[in-house]
Short mmCIF file of C-alpha atoms in Angstrom, two decimals:
data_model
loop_
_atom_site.label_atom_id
_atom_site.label_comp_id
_atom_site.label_asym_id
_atom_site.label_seq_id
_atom_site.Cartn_x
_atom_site.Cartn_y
_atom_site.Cartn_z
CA UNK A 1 0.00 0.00 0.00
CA UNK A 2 1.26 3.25 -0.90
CA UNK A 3 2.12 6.24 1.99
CA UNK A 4 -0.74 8.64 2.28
CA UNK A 5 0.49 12.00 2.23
CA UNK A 6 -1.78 14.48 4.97
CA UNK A 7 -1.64 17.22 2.78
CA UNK A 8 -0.71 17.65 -1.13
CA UNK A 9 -0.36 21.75 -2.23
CA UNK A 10 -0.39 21.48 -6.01
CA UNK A 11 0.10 24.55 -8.58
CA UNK A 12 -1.30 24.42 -11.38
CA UNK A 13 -1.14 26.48 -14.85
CA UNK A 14 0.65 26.78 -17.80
CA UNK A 15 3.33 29.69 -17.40
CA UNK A 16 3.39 30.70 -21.31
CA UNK A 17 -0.14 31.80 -20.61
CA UNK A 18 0.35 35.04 -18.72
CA UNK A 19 -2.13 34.73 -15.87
CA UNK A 20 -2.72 31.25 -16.32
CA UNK A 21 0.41 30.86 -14.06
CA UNK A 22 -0.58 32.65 -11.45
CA UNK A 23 -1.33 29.36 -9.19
CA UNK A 24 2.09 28.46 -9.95
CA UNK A 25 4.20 31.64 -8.89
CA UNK A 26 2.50 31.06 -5.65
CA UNK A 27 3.18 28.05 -5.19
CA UNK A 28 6.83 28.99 -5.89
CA UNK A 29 6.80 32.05 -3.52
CA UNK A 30 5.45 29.56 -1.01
CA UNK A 31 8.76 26.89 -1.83
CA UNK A 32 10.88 30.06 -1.33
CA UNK A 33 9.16 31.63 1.90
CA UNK A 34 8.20 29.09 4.00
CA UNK A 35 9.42 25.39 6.00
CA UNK A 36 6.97 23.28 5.81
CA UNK A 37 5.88 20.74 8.47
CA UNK A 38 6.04 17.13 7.80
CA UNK A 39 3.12 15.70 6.02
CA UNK A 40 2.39 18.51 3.71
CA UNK A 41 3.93 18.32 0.47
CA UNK A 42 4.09 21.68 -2.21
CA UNK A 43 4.64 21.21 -5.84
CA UNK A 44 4.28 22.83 -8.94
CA UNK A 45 2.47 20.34 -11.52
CA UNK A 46 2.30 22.83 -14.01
CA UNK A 47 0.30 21.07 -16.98
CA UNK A 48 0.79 17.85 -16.37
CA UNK A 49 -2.74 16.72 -15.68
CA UNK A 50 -3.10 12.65 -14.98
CA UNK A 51 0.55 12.50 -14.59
CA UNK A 52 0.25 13.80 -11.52
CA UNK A 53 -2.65 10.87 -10.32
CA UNK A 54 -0.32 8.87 -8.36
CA UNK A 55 0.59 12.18 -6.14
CA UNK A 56 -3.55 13.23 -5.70
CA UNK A 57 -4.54 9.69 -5.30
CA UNK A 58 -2.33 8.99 -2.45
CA UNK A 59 -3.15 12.55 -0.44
CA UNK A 60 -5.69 12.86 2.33
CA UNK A 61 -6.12 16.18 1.60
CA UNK A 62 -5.52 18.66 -1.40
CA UNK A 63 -4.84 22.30 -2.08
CA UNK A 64 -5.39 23.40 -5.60
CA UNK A 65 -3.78 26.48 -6.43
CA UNK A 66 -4.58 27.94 -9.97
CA UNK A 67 -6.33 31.05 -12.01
CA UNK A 68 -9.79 30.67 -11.45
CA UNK A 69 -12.68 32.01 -13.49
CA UNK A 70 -15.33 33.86 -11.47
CA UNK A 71 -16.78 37.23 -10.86
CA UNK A 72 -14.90 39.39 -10.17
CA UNK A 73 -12.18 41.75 -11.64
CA UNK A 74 -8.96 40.33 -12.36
CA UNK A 75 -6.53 39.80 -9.25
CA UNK A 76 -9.46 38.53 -7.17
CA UNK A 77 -9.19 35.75 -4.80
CA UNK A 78 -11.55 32.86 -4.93
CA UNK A 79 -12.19 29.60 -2.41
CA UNK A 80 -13.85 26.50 -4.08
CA UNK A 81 -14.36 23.60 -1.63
CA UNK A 82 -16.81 21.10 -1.17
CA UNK A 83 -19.33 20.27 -4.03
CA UNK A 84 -18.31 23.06 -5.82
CA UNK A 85 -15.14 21.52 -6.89
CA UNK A 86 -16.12 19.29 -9.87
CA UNK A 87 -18.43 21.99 -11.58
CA UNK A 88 -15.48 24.65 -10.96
CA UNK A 89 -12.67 21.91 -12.88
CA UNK A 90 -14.57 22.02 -16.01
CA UNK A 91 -16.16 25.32 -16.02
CA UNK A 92 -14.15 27.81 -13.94
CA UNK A 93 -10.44 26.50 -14.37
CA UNK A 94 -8.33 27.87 -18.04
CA UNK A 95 -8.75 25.65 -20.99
CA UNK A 96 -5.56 24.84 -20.47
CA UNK A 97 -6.30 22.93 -17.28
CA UNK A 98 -8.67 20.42 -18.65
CA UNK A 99 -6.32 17.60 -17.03
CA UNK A 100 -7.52 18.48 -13.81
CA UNK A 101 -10.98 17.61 -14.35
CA UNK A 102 -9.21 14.03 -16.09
CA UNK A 103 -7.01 14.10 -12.68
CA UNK A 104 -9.42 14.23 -10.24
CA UNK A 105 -11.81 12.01 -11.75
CA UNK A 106 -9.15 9.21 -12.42
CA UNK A 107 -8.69 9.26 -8.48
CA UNK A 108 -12.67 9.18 -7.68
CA UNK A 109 -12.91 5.92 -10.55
CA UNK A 110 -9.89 4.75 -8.61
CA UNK A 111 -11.73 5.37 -5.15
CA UNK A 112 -9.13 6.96 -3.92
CA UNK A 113 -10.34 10.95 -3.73
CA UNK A 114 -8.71 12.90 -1.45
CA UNK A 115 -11.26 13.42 1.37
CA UNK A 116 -10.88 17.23 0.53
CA UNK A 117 -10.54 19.02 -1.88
CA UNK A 118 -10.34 22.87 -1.93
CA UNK A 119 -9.11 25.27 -4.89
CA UNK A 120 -7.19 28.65 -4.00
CA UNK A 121 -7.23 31.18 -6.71
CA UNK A 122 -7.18 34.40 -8.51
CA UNK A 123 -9.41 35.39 -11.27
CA UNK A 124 -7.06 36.13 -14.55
CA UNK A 125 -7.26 38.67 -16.87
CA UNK A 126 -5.43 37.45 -19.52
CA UNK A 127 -4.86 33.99 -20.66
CA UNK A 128 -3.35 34.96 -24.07
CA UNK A 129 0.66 33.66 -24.77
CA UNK A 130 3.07 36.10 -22.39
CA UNK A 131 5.66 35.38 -19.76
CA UNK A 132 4.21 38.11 -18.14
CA UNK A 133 1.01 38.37 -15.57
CA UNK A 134 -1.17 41.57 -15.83
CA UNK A 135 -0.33 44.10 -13.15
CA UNK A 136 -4.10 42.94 -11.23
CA UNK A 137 -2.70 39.30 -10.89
CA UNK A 138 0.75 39.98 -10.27
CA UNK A 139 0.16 42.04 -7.26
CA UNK A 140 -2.67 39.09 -6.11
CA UNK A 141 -0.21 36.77 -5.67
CA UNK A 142 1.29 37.39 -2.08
CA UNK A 143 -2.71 37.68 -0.77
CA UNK A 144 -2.85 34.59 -2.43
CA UNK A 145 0.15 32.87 -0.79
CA UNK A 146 -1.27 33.82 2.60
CA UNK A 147 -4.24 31.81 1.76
CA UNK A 148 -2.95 28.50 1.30
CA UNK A 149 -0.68 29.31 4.86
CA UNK A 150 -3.82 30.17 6.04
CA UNK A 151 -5.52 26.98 4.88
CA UNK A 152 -2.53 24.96 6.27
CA UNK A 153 -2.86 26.17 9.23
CA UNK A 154 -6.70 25.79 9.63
CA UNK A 155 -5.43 21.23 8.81
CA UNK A 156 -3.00 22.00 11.78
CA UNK A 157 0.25 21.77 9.38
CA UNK A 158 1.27 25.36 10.02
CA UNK A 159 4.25 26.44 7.92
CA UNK A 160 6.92 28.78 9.59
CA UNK A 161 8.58 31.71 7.32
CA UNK A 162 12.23 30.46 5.84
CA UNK A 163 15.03 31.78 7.56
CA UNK A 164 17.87 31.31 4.43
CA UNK A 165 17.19 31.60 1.08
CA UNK A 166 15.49 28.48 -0.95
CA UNK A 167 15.93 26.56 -4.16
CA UNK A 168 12.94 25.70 -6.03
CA UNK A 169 13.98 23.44 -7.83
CA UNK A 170 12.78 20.55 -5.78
CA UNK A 171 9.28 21.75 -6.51
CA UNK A 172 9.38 22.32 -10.04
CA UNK A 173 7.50 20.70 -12.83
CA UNK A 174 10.52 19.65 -13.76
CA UNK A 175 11.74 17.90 -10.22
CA UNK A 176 7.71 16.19 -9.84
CA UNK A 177 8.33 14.76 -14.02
CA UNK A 178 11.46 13.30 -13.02
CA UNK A 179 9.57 11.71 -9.98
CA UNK A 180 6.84 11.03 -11.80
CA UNK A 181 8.82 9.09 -14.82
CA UNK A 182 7.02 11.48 -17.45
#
């Protein structure tokens, strides 16, 4: 039987596609800013949809962190928990995050959905090719970095502030592929 992580922080987004990647630059703000306790595990998954199955379907509990469409003007922060998650992966995430929907219902056929869910967001402006997020997002991300500490700490897995600089590499897309064998 495979470990069961507590808790599973997963960015999401495609970083080509300006505000598309804001759930990612939080997540790697997080990587940078903050220790993390054990049992809660923060990665970026980028796009990589049902690759990243064998991380969700072994977590009690997971943090989605991606853009979000809702009301709202760009840059605002949005909580989807509960039985609002399924509608919200196939009509509220970016296009570009169709895997998630595949993702999280390759764990439920599996039987093995987390028993929570919630998504942590912002609502983009701009989904169009650029490196760049929009001013609104950009400055949306450190509220939304607070969040997911904030949502930590309500699962008792508070994470401290980092007291030397940190490498993000171990979170990257790139680190969780190379796990992953994709």
């Amino acid at each position: 039987m495979t470990e069961r992580t507590p808790v599973l922080v997963l960015g999401l987004g495609n970083v080509v596609c300006t505000d598309d990647g804001a759930g990612i630059a939080a997540v790697h703000k997080l990587i940078r800013d903050y220790e993390f306790p054990q049992g809660v595990v923060v990665l970026d998954g980028g796009t990589l949809g049902l690759s990243l199955l064998p991380l969700v379907d072994s977590a009690d509990q997971v943090i989605l962190v991606d853009a979000i469409g809702a009301e709202g003007p760009p840059g605002t922060q949005v909580r989807i928990e509960g039985e609002e998650v399924a509608p919200a992966v196939y009509e509220r995430l970016s296009p570009h995050q169709i895997g998630v929907a595949d993702l999280l219902a390759g764990a439920s056929l599996l039987d093995r959905y987390p028993d929570r869910v919630v998504i942590l967001g912002v609502v983009p402006d701009s989904i169009e090719l650029g490196l760049e997020r929009t001013p609104a997002v950009q400055a949306s991300i450190p509220e939304l970095v607070v969040r997911v500490v904030e949502e930590l700490r309500s699962l008792g897995y508070p994470p401290v502030p980092s007291t030397e600089s940190r490498d993000e590499g171990h979170g990257s897309t790139a680190h969780v592929a190379r796990t992953l064998g994709v």
